[in-house]
Coordinates of C-alpha atoms in Angstrom, one line a residue:
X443 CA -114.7 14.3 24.0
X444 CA -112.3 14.1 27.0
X445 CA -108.9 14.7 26.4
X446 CA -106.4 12.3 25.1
X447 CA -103.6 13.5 27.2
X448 CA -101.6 10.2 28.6
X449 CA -99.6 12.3 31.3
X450 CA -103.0 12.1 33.5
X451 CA -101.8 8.0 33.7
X452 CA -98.0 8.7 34.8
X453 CA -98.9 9.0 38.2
X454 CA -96.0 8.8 40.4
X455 CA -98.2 7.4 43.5
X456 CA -99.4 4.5 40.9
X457 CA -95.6 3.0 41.1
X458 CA -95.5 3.2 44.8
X459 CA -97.2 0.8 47.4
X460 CA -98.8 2.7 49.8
X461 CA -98.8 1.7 53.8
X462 CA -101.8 1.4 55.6
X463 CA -103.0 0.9 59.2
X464 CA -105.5 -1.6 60.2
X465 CA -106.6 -3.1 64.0
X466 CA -105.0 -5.3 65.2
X467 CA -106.8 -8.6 67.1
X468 CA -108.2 -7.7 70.1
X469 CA -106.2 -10.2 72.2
X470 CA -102.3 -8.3 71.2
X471 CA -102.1 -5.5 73.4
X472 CA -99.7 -2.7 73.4
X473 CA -98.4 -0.6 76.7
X474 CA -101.7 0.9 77.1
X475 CA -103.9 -2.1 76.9
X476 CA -105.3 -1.4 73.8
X477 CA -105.6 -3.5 70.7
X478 CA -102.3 -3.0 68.4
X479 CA -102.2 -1.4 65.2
X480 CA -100.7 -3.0 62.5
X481 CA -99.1 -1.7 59.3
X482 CA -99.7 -3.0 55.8
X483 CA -98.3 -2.3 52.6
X484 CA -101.1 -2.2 50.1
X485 CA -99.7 -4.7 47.1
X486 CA -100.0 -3.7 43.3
X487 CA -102.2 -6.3 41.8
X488 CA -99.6 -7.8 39.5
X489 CA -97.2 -8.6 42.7
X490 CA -100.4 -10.6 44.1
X491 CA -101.2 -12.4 40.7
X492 CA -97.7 -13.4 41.2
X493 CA -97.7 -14.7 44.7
X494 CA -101.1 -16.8 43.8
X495 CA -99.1 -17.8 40.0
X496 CA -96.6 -19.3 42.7
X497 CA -99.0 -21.9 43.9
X498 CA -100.4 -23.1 41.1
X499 CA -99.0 -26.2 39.2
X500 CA -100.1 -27.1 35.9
X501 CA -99.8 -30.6 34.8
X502 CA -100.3 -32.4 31.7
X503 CA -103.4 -34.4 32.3
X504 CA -102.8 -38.7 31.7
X505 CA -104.8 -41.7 31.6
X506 CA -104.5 -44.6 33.6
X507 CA -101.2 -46.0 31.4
X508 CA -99.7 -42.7 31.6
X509 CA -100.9 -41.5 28.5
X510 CA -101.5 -37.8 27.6
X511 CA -105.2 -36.7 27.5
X512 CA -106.3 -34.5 24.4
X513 CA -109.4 -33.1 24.2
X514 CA -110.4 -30.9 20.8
X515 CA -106.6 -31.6 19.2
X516 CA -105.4 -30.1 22.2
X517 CA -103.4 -31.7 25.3
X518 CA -105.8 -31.7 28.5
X519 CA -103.7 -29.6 31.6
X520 CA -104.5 -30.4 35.3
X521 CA -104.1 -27.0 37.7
X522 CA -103.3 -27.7 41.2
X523 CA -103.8 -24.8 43.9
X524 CA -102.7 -24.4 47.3
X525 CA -104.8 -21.2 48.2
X526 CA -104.8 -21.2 51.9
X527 CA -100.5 -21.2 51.4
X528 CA -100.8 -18.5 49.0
X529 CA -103.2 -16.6 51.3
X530 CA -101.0 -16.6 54.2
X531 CA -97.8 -15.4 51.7
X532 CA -99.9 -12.3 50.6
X533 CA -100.1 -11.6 54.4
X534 CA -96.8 -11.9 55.1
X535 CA -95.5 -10.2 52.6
X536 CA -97.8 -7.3 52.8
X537 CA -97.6 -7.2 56.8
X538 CA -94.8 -4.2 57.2
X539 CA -95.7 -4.6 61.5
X540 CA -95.6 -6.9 62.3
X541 CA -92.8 -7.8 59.6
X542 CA -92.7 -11.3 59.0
X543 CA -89.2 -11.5 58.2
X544 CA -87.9 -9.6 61.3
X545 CA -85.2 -12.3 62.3
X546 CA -86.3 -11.8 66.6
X547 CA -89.8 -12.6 65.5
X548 CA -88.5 -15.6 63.8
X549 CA -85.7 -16.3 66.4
X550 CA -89.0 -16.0 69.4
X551 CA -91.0 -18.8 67.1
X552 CA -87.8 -20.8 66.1
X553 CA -89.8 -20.1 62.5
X554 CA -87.5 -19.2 59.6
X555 CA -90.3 -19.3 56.7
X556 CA -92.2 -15.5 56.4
X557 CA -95.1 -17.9 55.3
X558 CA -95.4 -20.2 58.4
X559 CA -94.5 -16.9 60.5
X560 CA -98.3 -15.9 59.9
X561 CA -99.5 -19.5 61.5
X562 CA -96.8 -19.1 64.7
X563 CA -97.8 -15.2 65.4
X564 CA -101.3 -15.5 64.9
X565 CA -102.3 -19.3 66.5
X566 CA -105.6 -19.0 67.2
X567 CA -108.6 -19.0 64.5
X568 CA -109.5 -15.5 65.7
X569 CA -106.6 -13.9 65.5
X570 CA -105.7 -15.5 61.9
X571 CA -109.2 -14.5 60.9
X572 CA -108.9 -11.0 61.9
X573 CA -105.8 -10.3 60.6
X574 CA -106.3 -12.2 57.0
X575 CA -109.6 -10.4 56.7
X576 CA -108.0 -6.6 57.5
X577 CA -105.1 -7.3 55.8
X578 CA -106.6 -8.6 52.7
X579 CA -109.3 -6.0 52.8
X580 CA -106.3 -3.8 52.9
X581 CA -105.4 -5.1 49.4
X582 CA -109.0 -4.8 48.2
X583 CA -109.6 -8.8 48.4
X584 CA -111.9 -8.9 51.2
X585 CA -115.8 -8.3 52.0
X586 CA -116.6 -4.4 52.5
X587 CA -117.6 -3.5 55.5
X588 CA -120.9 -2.0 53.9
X589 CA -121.8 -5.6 53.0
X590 CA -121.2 -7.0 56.7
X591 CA -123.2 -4.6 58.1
X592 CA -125.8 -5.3 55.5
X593 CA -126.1 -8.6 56.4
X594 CA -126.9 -8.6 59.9
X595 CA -129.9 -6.8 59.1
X596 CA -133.4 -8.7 58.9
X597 CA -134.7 -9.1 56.0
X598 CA -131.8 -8.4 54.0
X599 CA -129.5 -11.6 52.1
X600 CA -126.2 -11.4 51.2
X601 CA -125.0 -13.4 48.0
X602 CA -121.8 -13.8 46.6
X603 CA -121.4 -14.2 42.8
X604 CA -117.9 -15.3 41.2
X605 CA -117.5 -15.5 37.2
X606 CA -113.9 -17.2 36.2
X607 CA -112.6 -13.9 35.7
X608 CA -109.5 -13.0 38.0
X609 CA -110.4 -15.8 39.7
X610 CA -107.1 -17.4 40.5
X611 CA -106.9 -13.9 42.5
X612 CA -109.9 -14.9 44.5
X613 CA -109.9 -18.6 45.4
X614 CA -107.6 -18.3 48.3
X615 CA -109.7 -15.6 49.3
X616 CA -112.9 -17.8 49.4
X617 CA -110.9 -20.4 50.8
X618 CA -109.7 -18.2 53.9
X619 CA -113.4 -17.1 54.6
X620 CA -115.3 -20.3 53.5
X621 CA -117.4 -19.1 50.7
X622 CA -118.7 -21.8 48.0

């Protein structure tokens, strides 16, 4: 039987957030003419649960004359989601370079919302793909590269299976990359 000692848990790197580097998009070059690297600050898995808590309403469900619906004794709740918001805030906030909230950045794009930063630094579609798909691989949300590579081959299928578990983690994450 393996040992019951708790201290193996009371890892000291398990309360920090680590920084990471990732590419940046091909089309934001530095002084050398290569492709920037960015820096992202892997976040712990409750501060994301929190970020996608954030924009999710819950409603009591009514009929037509305003009435409550109950279902089983029990009132009916209607969840409302605004994934591709919440998927931009978990980029901005785990983006340490560039920082969302530097106030020249903001000042540049006359943008004052860290959210709506990721939108005005990143216009185009491929730059905003790129970057939500490093950045959220960074935080262990995205495809593996394994899998990509995978499924360029012939012959070979990639599927995608989602039970309801965690899965208010992972809709803005199929949202971003437009998996049903």
């Amino acid at each position: 039987m393996a040992d019951k000692n708790l201290r193996y848990f009371m890892r000291p790197e398990a309360k920090e957030e680590k920084i990471v580097e990732v590419p940046g998009p091909d089309t934001i070059k530095g002084e050398d003419g290569k492709p920037i690297t960015m820096k992202v600050k892997v976040l712990h898995n409750k501060r994301i649960r929190e970020i996608n808590d954030s924009y999710r309403t819950r409603r009591m469900a009514t009929d037509k004359k305003g009435n409550p619906l109950v279902s089983g004794g029990e009132v009916v709740f209607k969840v409302e989601k605004d994934n591709a918001r919440a998927a931009r805030h978990l980029i901005a906030e785990a983006l340490v370079f560039p920082d969302m909230r530097d106030k020249e950045l903001q000042d540049f794009f006359k943008c004052y919302d860290m959210v709506d930063m990721v939108d005005a630094v990143f216009p185009s579609a491929e730059e905003y793909a790129h970057v939500s798909e490093v950045v959220l691989a960074a935080l262990g949300l995205g495809a593996a590269s394994g899998e990509e590579e995978l499924s360029r081959r012939e012959g070979v299928r990639s599927l995608c299976c989602v039970t309801a578990q965690h899965r208010e983690m992972l809709d803005s994450v199929l949202d971003i990359f437009r998996l049903r």
